[in-house]
């Protein structure tokens, strides 16, 4: 009875088209933001920030970028890890070669470089789709891995391909403690999530969804496939590139090409599928599922005092994790976001059956 919009009348188009039209949703989001910005940095432990929250935020941002391409435009991609690597290494080069360049600008320029590579590998989407497009984007993974290992100027003449950054600051404020790193990542995630939400609600997002649903019909009604597909690759690669820069600069601090391997690409694709294709909220649900669940499964036997060998616990984690993925895909192919949406609809009708 509480989650009901009775008496909430809209008198303008602006009010009717807002992101959260129900007052209860706006209150809940406000409380969630307050907790994320104020309570979490003050109360969370260093382990929680470093091992859970910071990876969750960065992978949520990367999944958000991939969801723009796969969920909203329907263009499959298996090269997300490569675009993250481009963003990380490009941001590193801007950071070390241009003295005094702000950290935020370096990360955004890294995203811009990832945009160029993403559009370049997105050109085949104009002629091929489905499994063939997946293989074409997978080629980006091997090309970027080769470039990071063989082209010495990419890693600033590092022989091993490993690079590192230190002494990060944002306009004079140091970004060294876990709470500062968490807030820095949270700021990026909030800004990009808001921009992506407004983008997919506009005419560009409608063009992407038209191409996803039926590209031939979309072309017939005047939507340009070249513009729609390449713009989706550009926006997706930019967000993923920024996420790659954050992963290297903030989470790892020192990294090598293996940090952005093909496993990372599949992990992000699983996040989008499990969380919900074509859903901004689904990107966060998928990242939470992938990041938090293995940690819970690893520690579950110790919480209940069950003596389990470390190797057995590791194998059981993979088995249970894979089984849960299959279970979710069978029970709800549209992801956790669909389950969340269904629960909200039932709350709006409860206790009435109609």
Coordinates of C-alpha atoms in Angstrom, one line a residue:
X1 CA 0.0 0.0 0.0
X2 CA 3.0 2.3 0.5
X3 CA 4.4 1.9 -3.0
X4 CA 1.5 3.6 -4.8
X5 CA 1.3 6.7 -6.9
X6 CA -2.3 7.7 -6.0
X7 CA -2.7 11.4 -5.8
X8 CA 0.6 12.1 -7.7
X9 CA -0.7 14.1 -10.6
X10 CA 1.5 15.3 -13.5
X11 CA 0.7 18.8 -14.9
X12 CA 3.6 19.2 -17.3
X13 CA 5.4 17.1 -19.9
X14 CA 8.6 17.6 -18.0
X15 CA 7.2 16.1 -14.9
X16 CA 5.7 13.2 -16.9
X17 CA 9.0 12.3 -18.6
X18 CA 11.3 12.5 -15.6
X19 CA 13.5 9.5 -14.9
X20 CA 11.7 8.6 -11.6
X21 CA 8.1 9.6 -12.0
X22 CA 7.0 8.0 -8.7
X23 CA 7.7 10.0 -5.6
X24 CA 8.7 6.9 -3.6
X25 CA 11.3 6.1 -6.2
X26 CA 12.8 9.5 -5.9
X27 CA 13.0 9.3 -2.1
X28 CA 14.6 5.8 -2.3
X29 CA 17.2 7.0 -4.8
X30 CA 17.9 10.1 -2.7
X31 CA 18.5 7.9 0.4
X32 CA 20.6 5.5 -1.6
X33 CA 22.8 8.3 -2.9
X34 CA 23.1 9.8 0.6
X35 CA 24.3 6.4 1.9
X36 CA 26.7 5.9 -1.0
X37 CA 28.2 9.4 -0.7
X38 CA 28.2 9.9 3.0
X39 CA 27.8 6.7 5.0
X40 CA 29.8 4.2 3.0
X41 CA 33.1 6.2 2.9
X42 CA 32.8 6.9 6.7
X43 CA 31.8 3.4 7.8
X44 CA 33.1 0.9 5.3
X45 CA 36.3 -1.0 6.0
X46 CA 39.3 -0.8 3.8
X47 CA 38.8 -4.4 2.6
X48 CA 35.2 -3.7 1.7
X49 CA 36.2 -0.6 -0.3
X50 CA 39.2 -2.1 -2.1
X51 CA 37.9 -5.7 -2.8
X52 CA 34.2 -5.1 -3.3
X53 CA 32.9 -1.6 -3.8
X54 CA 35.6 -0.1 -6.1
X55 CA 35.7 -3.1 -8.4
X56 CA 31.9 -3.1 -8.4
X57 CA 31.7 0.6 -9.4
X58 CA 34.3 0.3 -12.2
X59 CA 32.8 -3.0 -13.6
X60 CA 29.3 -1.4 -13.5
X61 CA 30.6 1.4 -15.6
X62 CA 32.2 -1.0 -18.1
X63 CA 29.0 -3.1 -18.2
X64 CA 27.0 0.1 -18.7
X65 CA 29.0 0.9 -21.8
X66 CA 28.7 -2.6 -23.2
X67 CA 24.9 -2.6 -22.5
X68 CA 24.6 0.5 -24.7
X69 CA 26.0 -1.6 -27.6
X70 CA 24.6 -5.1 -26.9
X71 CA 21.4 -4.3 -25.0
X72 CA 20.2 -1.2 -26.8
X73 CA 21.6 -1.5 -30.3
X74 CA 21.8 -5.3 -30.5
X75 CA 25.4 -5.4 -31.8
X76 CA 27.3 -8.3 -30.1
X77 CA 30.8 -7.6 -29.0
X78 CA 33.5 -9.8 -27.5
X79 CA 36.3 -7.2 -27.6
X80 CA 35.3 -5.2 -24.5
X81 CA 38.5 -6.0 -22.7
X82 CA 40.5 -4.7 -25.6
X83 CA 38.7 -1.3 -25.4
X84 CA 39.3 -1.2 -21.7
X85 CA 43.0 -1.8 -22.4
X86 CA 43.1 1.0 -25.0
X87 CA 41.5 3.4 -22.5
X88 CA 43.9 2.4 -19.7
X89 CA 47.1 2.5 -21.8
X90 CA 46.1 5.7 -23.6
X91 CA 45.3 7.4 -20.3
X92 CA 48.6 6.2 -19.0
X93 CA 50.5 7.8 -22.0
X94 CA 48.7 11.1 -21.6
X95 CA 49.4 11.0 -17.9
X96 CA 53.2 10.4 -18.1
X97 CA 54.0 12.3 -21.4
X98 CA 52.1 15.5 -20.6
X99 CA 53.3 16.8 -17.3
X100 CA 50.6 18.5 -15.2
X101 CA 47.7 17.1 -17.2
X102 CA 44.8 16.6 -14.8
X103 CA 43.8 13.0 -14.0
X104 CA 40.2 13.5 -15.1
X105 CA 41.4 14.8 -18.5
X106 CA 43.8 11.9 -19.0
X107 CA 41.0 9.4 -18.3
X108 CA 38.6 11.2 -20.7
X109 CA 41.3 11.3 -23.4
X110 CA 41.9 7.6 -22.9
X111 CA 38.1 7.1 -23.5
X112 CA 38.4 9.2 -26.6
X113 CA 41.2 6.9 -27.9
X114 CA 39.1 3.9 -27.1
X115 CA 36.3 5.5 -29.1
X116 CA 38.4 5.7 -32.2
X117 CA 39.5 2.0 -31.9
X118 CA 35.9 1.0 -31.2
X119 CA 34.5 2.8 -34.3
X120 CA 37.3 1.3 -36.4
X121 CA 36.4 -2.3 -35.3
X122 CA 32.7 -1.3 -35.5
X123 CA 32.8 -0.7 -39.2
X124 CA 32.3 -4.4 -40.0
X125 CA 28.9 -4.2 -38.3
X126 CA 27.7 -2.3 -41.4
X127 CA 27.9 -5.5 -43.4
X128 CA 27.9 -8.4 -40.9
X129 CA 26.1 -9.3 -37.7
X130 CA 25.5 -12.0 -35.2
X131 CA 28.3 -14.6 -34.7
X132 CA 30.4 -13.0 -37.5
X133 CA 30.4 -9.6 -35.8
X134 CA 31.3 -11.3 -32.5
X135 CA 34.4 -12.8 -34.2
X136 CA 35.3 -9.5 -35.8
X137 CA 35.2 -7.7 -32.5
X138 CA 37.1 -10.6 -30.9
X139 CA 39.9 -9.7 -33.3
X140 CA 40.3 -6.4 -31.5
X141 CA 41.3 -8.4 -28.4
X142 CA 44.2 -10.1 -30.0
X143 CA 45.3 -7.0 -31.9
X144 CA 45.4 -4.8 -28.7
X145 CA 47.2 -7.6 -26.7
X146 CA 49.8 -7.7 -29.5
X147 CA 50.2 -3.9 -29.6
X148 CA 50.6 -3.6 -25.8
X149 CA 53.3 -6.3 -25.8
X150 CA 55.2 -5.4 -29.0
X151 CA 54.9 -1.6 -29.4
X152 CA 57.2 -0.2 -26.8
X153 CA 55.9 3.4 -27.0
X154 CA 52.5 2.1 -25.8
X155 CA 54.0 1.1 -22.5
X156 CA 56.5 4.0 -22.4
X157 CA 59.4 1.7 -23.3
X158 CA 58.6 -0.9 -20.6
X159 CA 60.1 -4.3 -21.6
X160 CA 57.5 -6.4 -19.8
X161 CA 54.4 -4.5 -20.9
X162 CA 53.7 -3.6 -17.2
X163 CA 53.1 0.0 -16.2
X164 CA 52.3 1.7 -13.0
X165 CA 51.0 5.1 -11.7
X166 CA 51.4 6.8 -8.3
X167 CA 50.7 10.1 -6.6
X168 CA 47.3 10.6 -8.2
X169 CA 45.4 13.8 -7.4
X170 CA 42.4 15.6 -8.7
X171 CA 43.0 19.4 -9.0
X172 CA 45.3 19.2 -6.0
X173 CA 43.3 16.8 -3.9
X174 CA 45.1 13.4 -3.4
X175 CA 43.4 10.2 -4.5
X176 CA 45.3 7.7 -2.4
X177 CA 43.1 6.4 0.4
X178 CA 40.4 3.8 -0.4
X179 CA 37.6 6.2 0.5
X180 CA 38.9 8.8 -1.9
X181 CA 39.3 6.3 -4.6
X182 CA 35.8 5.1 -4.0
X183 CA 34.3 8.6 -4.2
X184 CA 36.3 9.3 -7.3
X185 CA 34.9 6.2 -9.1
X186 CA 31.4 6.9 -7.7
X187 CA 31.5 10.4 -9.3
X188 CA 32.3 8.9 -12.7
X189 CA 29.6 6.2 -12.4
X190 CA 26.9 8.7 -11.4
X191 CA 27.7 11.1 -14.2
X192 CA 27.9 8.4 -16.9
X193 CA 24.8 6.6 -15.7
X194 CA 22.8 9.8 -15.9
X195 CA 24.2 10.7 -19.3
X196 CA 23.5 7.1 -20.6
X197 CA 20.0 7.1 -19.2
X198 CA 19.1 10.4 -20.9
X199 CA 20.8 9.3 -24.1
X200 CA 18.8 6.1 -24.5
X201 CA 15.6 8.0 -23.7
X202 CA 16.2 10.4 -26.6
X203 CA 16.0 10.0 -30.3
X204 CA 19.5 8.4 -30.5
X205 CA 18.4 5.7 -28.1
X206 CA 15.2 5.1 -30.1
X207 CA 17.3 4.7 -33.2
X208 CA 19.5 2.1 -31.5
X209 CA 16.5 0.2 -30.3
X210 CA 15.0 0.3 -33.8
X211 CA 18.1 -1.2 -35.2
X212 CA 18.1 -3.8 -32.5
X213 CA 14.5 -4.9 -33.1
X214 CA 14.5 -4.9 -36.9
X215 CA 17.3 -3.2 -38.8
X216 CA 15.6 -3.5 -42.2
X217 CA 12.4 -1.8 -41.0
X218 CA 14.4 0.9 -39.3
X219 CA 16.2 1.7 -42.5
X220 CA 12.8 1.8 -44.3
X221 CA 11.5 4.5 -41.9
X222 CA 14.5 6.7 -42.4
X223 CA 17.0 5.6 -39.7
X224 CA 20.6 5.5 -41.1
X225 CA 22.2 2.2 -40.1
X226 CA 25.7 3.7 -40.5
X227 CA 25.0 6.5 -38.0
X228 CA 23.1 4.3 -35.6
X229 CA 25.6 1.5 -35.4
X230 CA 28.7 3.5 -35.4
X231 CA 27.4 6.0 -32.8
X232 CA 26.5 3.0 -30.5
X233 CA 30.1 1.7 -30.9
X234 CA 31.5 5.1 -30.2
X235 CA 29.5 5.8 -27.1
X236 CA 30.0 2.2 -25.8
X237 CA 33.8 2.3 -26.4
X238 CA 34.1 5.7 -24.8
X239 CA 32.4 4.6 -21.6
X240 CA 34.3 1.3 -21.6
X241 CA 37.6 3.1 -22.2
X242 CA 37.1 5.4 -19.2
X243 CA 36.2 2.3 -17.1
X244 CA 39.5 0.7 -18.3
X245 CA 41.4 3.8 -17.2
X246 CA 39.8 3.7 -13.8
X247 CA 40.5 0.0 -13.5
X248 CA 44.2 0.6 -14.2
X249 CA 44.7 3.9 -12.4
X250 CA 42.4 3.5 -9.3
X251 CA 41.9 -0.3 -8.7
X252 CA 45.2 -1.8 -9.9
X253 CA 47.8 0.9 -9.8
X254 CA 50.1 -1.3 -11.7
X255 CA 48.9 -3.5 -14.6
X256 CA 49.9 -5.4 -17.7
X257 CA 47.9 -6.6 -20.8
X258 CA 46.7 -9.7 -19.0
X259 CA 44.5 -7.5 -16.8
X260 CA 42.4 -6.9 -19.9
X261 CA 42.3 -10.4 -21.4
X262 CA 39.5 -12.1 -23.2
X263 CA 38.3 -13.4 -19.9
X264 CA 37.4 -9.8 -18.9
X265 CA 35.4 -9.4 -22.1
X266 CA 33.4 -12.6 -21.4
X267 CA 32.9 -11.5 -17.7
X268 CA 31.4 -8.2 -18.8
X269 CA 29.2 -9.9 -21.4
X270 CA 27.9 -12.2 -18.6
X271 CA 27.2 -9.1 -16.4
X272 CA 25.1 -7.6 -19.1
X273 CA 23.2 -10.8 -19.9
X274 CA 22.6 -11.7 -16.2
X275 CA 21.8 -8.2 -15.2
X276 CA 19.4 -7.5 -18.1
X277 CA 19.9 -6.5 -21.7
X278 CA 18.7 -3.0 -22.5
X279 CA 18.6 -1.8 -18.9
X280 CA 20.7 0.8 -17.1
X281 CA 19.9 -0.8 -13.8
X282 CA 20.7 -4.2 -15.1
X283 CA 24.3 -3.2 -15.6
X284 CA 24.6 -2.6 -11.8
X285 CA 22.7 -5.8 -10.9
X286 CA 25.0 -7.8 -13.2
X287 CA 28.2 -6.3 -11.8
X288 CA 27.0 -6.9 -8.2
X289 CA 26.2 -10.6 -9.1
X290 CA 29.6 -11.2 -10.7
X291 CA 31.7 -9.3 -8.0
X292 CA 29.9 -10.1 -4.8
X293 CA 28.7 -13.7 -5.3
X294 CA 32.1 -15.4 -5.6
X295 CA 33.3 -13.6 -2.4
X296 CA 30.2 -14.8 -0.6
X297 CA 30.6 -18.4 -1.9
X298 CA 34.3 -18.4 -1.0
X299 CA 33.6 -17.4 2.6
X300 CA 30.3 -19.2 3.2
X301 CA 31.9 -22.4 4.6
X302 CA 34.0 -20.5 7.1
X303 CA 31.0 -18.4 8.3
X304 CA 29.2 -21.6 9.2
X305 CA 32.3 -23.4 10.5
X306 CA 32.3 -26.1 7.9
X307 CA 35.9 -27.5 7.3
X308 CA 36.5 -27.3 3.6
X309 CA 39.7 -27.7 1.8
X310 CA 40.8 -24.5 0.0
X311 CA 41.1 -26.2 -3.4
X312 CA 37.7 -27.8 -3.0
X313 CA 36.1 -24.5 -1.9
X314 CA 37.5 -22.9 -5.0
X315 CA 36.1 -25.5 -7.3
X316 CA 32.7 -25.5 -5.5
X317 CA 32.6 -21.7 -6.0
X318 CA 33.0 -22.1 -9.8
X319 CA 30.4 -24.9 -9.9
X320 CA 27.8 -23.1 -7.9
X321 CA 28.5 -19.8 -9.7
X322 CA 28.0 -21.5 -13.1
X323 CA 24.9 -23.2 -12.0
X324 CA 23.3 -20.0 -10.7
X325 CA 24.1 -18.3 -14.1
X326 CA 22.3 -21.1 -15.9
X327 CA 19.4 -21.0 -13.4
X328 CA 18.9 -17.2 -13.9
X329 CA 19.0 -17.5 -17.7
X330 CA 16.4 -20.3 -17.6
X331 CA 14.1 -18.7 -15.0
X332 CA 14.4 -15.1 -16.3
X333 CA 16.2 -14.7 -19.7
X334 CA 15.7 -10.9 -19.5
X335 CA 17.9 -10.7 -16.4
X336 CA 17.7 -9.6 -12.8
X337 CA 16.5 -6.2 -13.9
X338 CA 13.3 -7.8 -15.2
X339 CA 12.8 -9.6 -11.9
X340 CA 13.2 -6.2 -10.1
X341 CA 10.7 -4.6 -12.5
X342 CA 8.2 -7.3 -11.9
X343 CA 8.5 -7.0 -8.2
X344 CA 7.9 -3.3 -8.4
X345 CA 4.8 -3.8 -10.5
X346 CA 3.4 -6.3 -8.0
X347 CA 4.1 -3.9 -5.1
X348 CA 2.1 -1.2 -7.0
X349 CA -0.9 -3.6 -7.2
X350 CA -0.7 -5.3 -3.8
X351 CA -2.9 -6.3 -2.1
X352 CA -5.3 -6.2 -5.0
X353 CA -5.1 -9.0 -7.6
X354 CA -5.8 -6.7 -10.6

